[in-house]
Short mmCIF file of C-alpha atoms in Angstrom, two decimals:
data_model
loop_
_atom_site.label_atom_id
_atom_site.label_comp_id
_atom_site.label_asym_id
_atom_site.label_seq_id
_atom_site.Cartn_x
_atom_site.Cartn_y
_atom_site.Cartn_z
CA GLN A 1 183.43 -4.76 43.84
CA LYS A 2 183.20 -4.34 40.09
CA GLU A 3 182.14 -0.95 38.73
CA VAL A 4 179.51 -2.81 36.56
CA GLU A 5 177.82 -5.88 37.21
CA GLN A 6 175.84 -7.99 35.01
CA ASP A 7 174.77 -11.70 35.07
CA PRO A 8 176.47 -13.76 32.51
CA GLY A 9 173.99 -16.12 32.12
CA PRO A 10 173.57 -17.99 29.93
CA LEU A 11 169.65 -16.90 30.04
CA SER A 12 167.51 -19.48 27.85
CA VAL A 13 163.95 -18.40 27.14
CA PRO A 14 161.24 -19.54 24.46
CA GLU A 15 160.45 -17.84 21.65
CA GLY A 16 157.84 -14.96 22.17
CA ALA A 17 158.91 -14.50 25.76
CA ILE A 18 159.71 -11.04 27.25
CA VAL A 19 163.36 -10.98 28.16
CA SER A 20 164.66 -8.71 31.03
CA LEU A 21 168.44 -8.05 30.84
CA ASN A 22 169.80 -6.03 33.69
CA CYS A 23 173.05 -4.18 34.87
CA THR A 24 173.88 -2.90 38.42
CA TYR A 25 176.76 -0.04 38.70
CA SER A 26 178.37 1.67 41.49
CA ASN A 27 179.74 4.86 40.13
CA SER A 28 176.92 7.73 40.70
CA ALA A 29 178.72 9.95 38.16
CA PHE A 30 177.52 7.63 35.09
CA GLN A 31 175.14 9.68 33.03
CA TYR A 32 175.01 8.02 29.64
CA PHE A 33 173.89 4.25 29.26
CA MET A 34 174.19 2.10 26.31
CA TRP A 35 173.02 -1.54 25.29
CA TYR A 36 175.13 -3.31 22.72
CA ARG A 37 174.21 -6.70 21.04
CA GLN A 38 177.21 -8.84 20.08
CA TYR A 39 176.53 -11.88 17.79
CA SER A 40 179.30 -14.75 17.93
CA ARG A 41 182.57 -13.40 16.22
CA LYS A 42 181.09 -10.07 15.39
CA GLY A 43 181.69 -6.57 16.90
CA PRO A 44 179.38 -5.24 19.08
CA GLU A 45 176.15 -3.42 17.68
CA LEU A 46 174.65 -0.39 19.40
CA LEU A 47 170.92 -0.94 20.16
CA MET A 48 169.91 1.57 22.65
CA TYR A 49 171.36 4.70 24.42
CA THR A 50 169.79 6.66 27.12
CA TYR A 51 170.70 9.56 29.06
CA SER A 52 170.23 10.02 32.87
CA SER A 53 167.07 8.48 34.11
CA GLY A 54 163.79 7.30 32.47
CA ASN A 55 162.77 5.01 29.76
CA LYS A 56 163.11 4.89 26.12
CA GLU A 57 161.70 2.67 23.54
CA ASP A 58 162.57 1.41 19.95
CA GLY A 59 160.37 -1.25 18.46
CA ARG A 60 160.56 -4.38 20.69
CA PHE A 61 163.21 -2.80 22.83
CA THR A 62 162.65 -0.84 26.08
CA ALA A 63 165.56 0.55 28.07
CA GLN A 64 165.27 1.66 31.41
CA VAL A 65 167.35 3.65 33.89
CA ASP A 66 166.95 3.99 37.50
CA LYS A 67 169.82 6.14 38.78
CA SER A 68 168.59 6.05 42.28
CA SER A 69 168.93 2.56 42.39
CA LYS A 70 172.05 2.36 40.13
CA TYR A 71 170.17 -0.03 38.00
CA ILE A 72 169.77 -0.35 34.14
CA SER A 73 167.46 -2.74 32.27
CA LEU A 74 166.84 -3.75 28.73
CA PHE A 75 163.57 -5.57 27.80
CA ILE A 76 162.92 -7.25 24.65
CA ARG A 77 159.13 -8.19 23.84
CA ASP A 78 158.24 -11.13 21.88
CA SER A 79 161.72 -12.43 21.71
CA GLN A 80 162.88 -14.27 18.37
CA PRO A 81 165.57 -16.73 17.80
CA SER A 82 167.41 -14.01 16.11
CA ASP A 83 167.82 -12.37 19.30
CA SER A 84 170.21 -14.91 20.64
CA ALA A 85 173.33 -12.97 21.37
CA THR A 86 175.24 -11.53 24.17
CA TYR A 87 174.01 -8.19 25.34
CA LEU A 88 176.41 -5.79 26.90
CA CYS A 89 175.45 -2.63 28.99
CA ALA A 90 178.00 0.08 29.00
CA MET A 91 177.97 3.62 30.93
CA ARG A 92 180.16 6.62 31.42
CA GLY A 93 180.21 9.97 33.12
CA TYR A 94 180.92 13.30 31.63
CA GLY A 95 184.27 13.26 30.04
CA GLN A 96 184.88 9.72 30.77
CA ASN A 97 185.42 6.55 28.89
CA PHE A 98 182.55 4.05 28.70
CA VAL A 99 182.89 1.18 31.32
CA PHE A 100 181.29 -2.10 29.80
CA GLY A 101 179.71 -4.87 31.79
CA PRO A 102 180.63 -8.61 30.95
CA GLY A 103 177.61 -9.29 29.06
CA THR A 104 174.85 -11.67 29.36
CA ARG A 105 174.44 -14.59 27.03
CA LEU A 106 170.82 -14.77 25.93
CA SER A 107 169.30 -17.82 23.93
CA VAL A 108 166.03 -17.72 22.48
CA LEU A 109 164.62 -21.21 21.86
CA PRO A 110 162.34 -21.66 18.72
CA GLY B 1 174.00 4.25 12.84
CA ALA B 2 177.72 5.40 12.28
CA VAL B 3 180.12 2.90 10.47
CA VAL B 4 183.21 1.54 11.68
CA SER B 5 185.21 -0.50 9.11
CA GLN B 6 187.85 -2.86 10.28
CA HIS B 7 190.34 -4.84 8.21
CA PRO B 8 191.11 -7.48 7.84
CA SER B 9 188.41 -9.45 9.32
CA TRP B 10 190.92 -12.54 9.75
CA VAL B 11 194.40 -13.23 9.42
CA ILE B 12 196.44 -16.20 10.03
CA CYS B 13 200.33 -15.48 10.39
CA LYS B 14 203.49 -17.34 11.26
CA SER B 15 205.08 -17.02 14.86
CA GLY B 16 207.46 -14.18 14.74
CA THR B 17 205.88 -12.01 12.11
CA SER B 18 203.91 -8.75 12.40
CA VAL B 19 200.24 -7.99 11.46
CA LYS B 20 198.63 -4.66 11.26
CA ILE B 21 194.95 -4.25 11.61
CA GLU B 22 193.19 -1.13 10.34
CA CYS B 23 190.17 0.89 12.01
CA ARG B 24 188.32 3.35 10.23
CA SER B 25 185.34 5.44 10.82
CA LEU B 26 183.57 5.91 7.75
CA ASP B 27 181.06 8.75 8.19
CA PHE B 28 182.19 10.56 11.08
CA GLN B 29 185.67 11.76 12.72
CA ALA B 30 186.95 10.37 15.61
CA THR B 31 189.70 11.90 17.77
CA THR B 32 189.54 9.02 19.99
CA MET B 33 189.52 5.38 19.01
CA PHE B 34 189.70 2.31 21.36
CA TRP B 35 191.16 -1.21 20.81
CA TYR B 36 189.96 -4.36 22.88
CA ARG B 37 190.90 -8.07 23.00
CA GLN B 38 188.24 -10.52 23.54
CA PHE B 39 188.63 -14.09 24.33
CA PRO B 40 185.82 -16.72 23.55
CA LYS B 41 182.77 -16.19 25.75
CA GLN B 42 184.28 -13.22 27.43
CA SER B 43 183.70 -9.73 27.56
CA LEU B 44 185.61 -7.01 25.79
CA MET B 45 188.96 -6.29 27.36
CA LEU B 46 190.35 -2.66 26.62
CA MET B 47 193.76 -2.66 25.70
CA ALA B 48 194.24 0.99 24.92
CA THR B 49 192.88 4.45 23.78
CA SER B 50 194.17 5.76 20.48
CA ASN B 51 194.22 9.43 20.43
CA GLU B 52 194.65 11.34 16.94
CA GLY B 53 197.95 12.92 16.74
CA SER B 54 199.30 11.63 19.72
CA LYS B 55 200.45 8.79 21.70
CA ALA B 56 198.15 5.93 22.51
CA THR B 57 197.44 5.24 26.25
CA TYR B 58 197.68 1.61 27.26
CA GLU B 59 195.80 -0.23 29.83
CA GLN B 60 197.75 -1.83 32.73
CA GLY B 61 199.55 -5.17 31.66
CA VAL B 62 199.35 -4.48 27.87
CA GLU B 63 202.88 -4.25 26.31
CA LYS B 64 202.92 -0.95 24.11
CA ASP B 65 206.04 -2.33 22.34
CA LYS B 66 204.18 -5.38 21.38
CA PHE B 67 200.91 -3.71 20.33
CA LEU B 68 201.79 -0.54 18.27
CA ILE B 69 198.81 1.94 17.91
CA ASN B 70 199.05 4.83 15.47
CA HIS B 71 196.48 7.29 14.85
CA ALA B 72 197.38 9.28 12.24
CA SER B 73 194.34 10.93 10.84
CA LEU B 74 190.82 11.60 12.50
CA THR B 75 189.12 8.71 10.47
CA LEU B 76 192.06 5.86 10.90
CA SER B 77 193.63 3.92 13.65
CA THR B 78 195.92 1.11 13.06
CA LEU B 79 197.02 -1.79 15.59
CA THR B 80 200.25 -3.63 14.79
CA VAL B 81 201.23 -6.70 16.70
CA THR B 82 204.62 -7.06 16.72
CA SER B 83 206.55 -10.45 16.71
CA ALA B 84 203.25 -12.29 17.06
CA HIS B 85 203.14 -15.50 19.12
CA PRO B 86 200.54 -18.11 19.37
CA GLU B 87 199.21 -16.48 22.87
CA ASP B 88 198.52 -13.52 20.70
CA SER B 89 195.63 -15.35 19.01
CA SER B 90 192.59 -13.71 19.54
CA PHE B 91 189.62 -11.41 18.51
CA TYR B 92 190.52 -7.79 18.16
CA ILE B 93 187.88 -5.10 18.10
CA CYS B 94 188.09 -1.46 17.60
CA SER B 95 185.56 1.30 18.41
CA ALA B 96 185.44 4.86 17.55
CA ARG B 97 183.56 7.71 19.60
CA ASP B 98 181.33 10.12 17.39
CA GLN B 99 182.44 13.32 18.75
CA SER B 100 179.70 15.20 16.88
CA SER B 101 176.86 13.57 18.94
CA SER B 102 176.24 14.93 22.39
CA LEU B 103 176.01 11.51 23.85
CA GLY B 104 179.46 10.32 22.09
CA GLU B 105 178.26 6.85 21.29
CA LEU B 106 180.82 4.09 20.79
CA PHE B 107 180.65 2.44 17.50
CA PHE B 108 182.20 -1.13 16.82
CA GLY B 109 184.23 -2.54 13.85
CA GLU B 110 183.33 -6.00 13.03
CA GLY B 111 186.44 -7.12 14.64
CA SER B 112 189.53 -9.14 13.35
CA ARG B 113 190.45 -12.59 14.25
CA LEU B 114 194.31 -13.24 14.50
CA THR B 115 195.30 -16.66 14.56
CA VAL B 116 199.27 -17.23 15.01
CA LEU B 117 200.66 -20.59 13.98
#
């Protein structure tokens, strides 16, 4: 079992839809959780970060962490074609390096 | 957010030559930087961890004599692909960890596309 699992997609949704992206993990020591967005041929861009469990909202983006289920989510409201990208989750424990999920390719159709 | 600059963004070289890629943290200090390789439509593959003032730590299967890493200052790490071959053609990305932040976020450079002819 990989340390971080993520559905690679591709996930296609119509413009305006609510998108749900998810990662599961196996290491209960993970405390810091990040979501990155990567456009084609570009470096990943940090979107959201959370520490431990709970929700965090920033504009159209909401990150959720459920440590009891070892499950994190990123929700995108009112999705736009410009949201089409690969979304990577990343997580780490204290004093550890980040472990990345393989990424989910999202396509928002106009 | 913090900015990490990577240069060059793309490079074409002949087989057998060496290519150097620079990674700079522009507005924060980074004692640790990371180098990744990414093939089309695949995820990031960590190659090595670059530590300021000491030797880099390479992931299993990555040739340290092929991919030379130098981290001479708190804002600069370089990756040199030595004696490049066509199979080294790839997208190379660096990241730097913001040590001043309690979360220790990773910020990525824009990536460098290497094509070896």
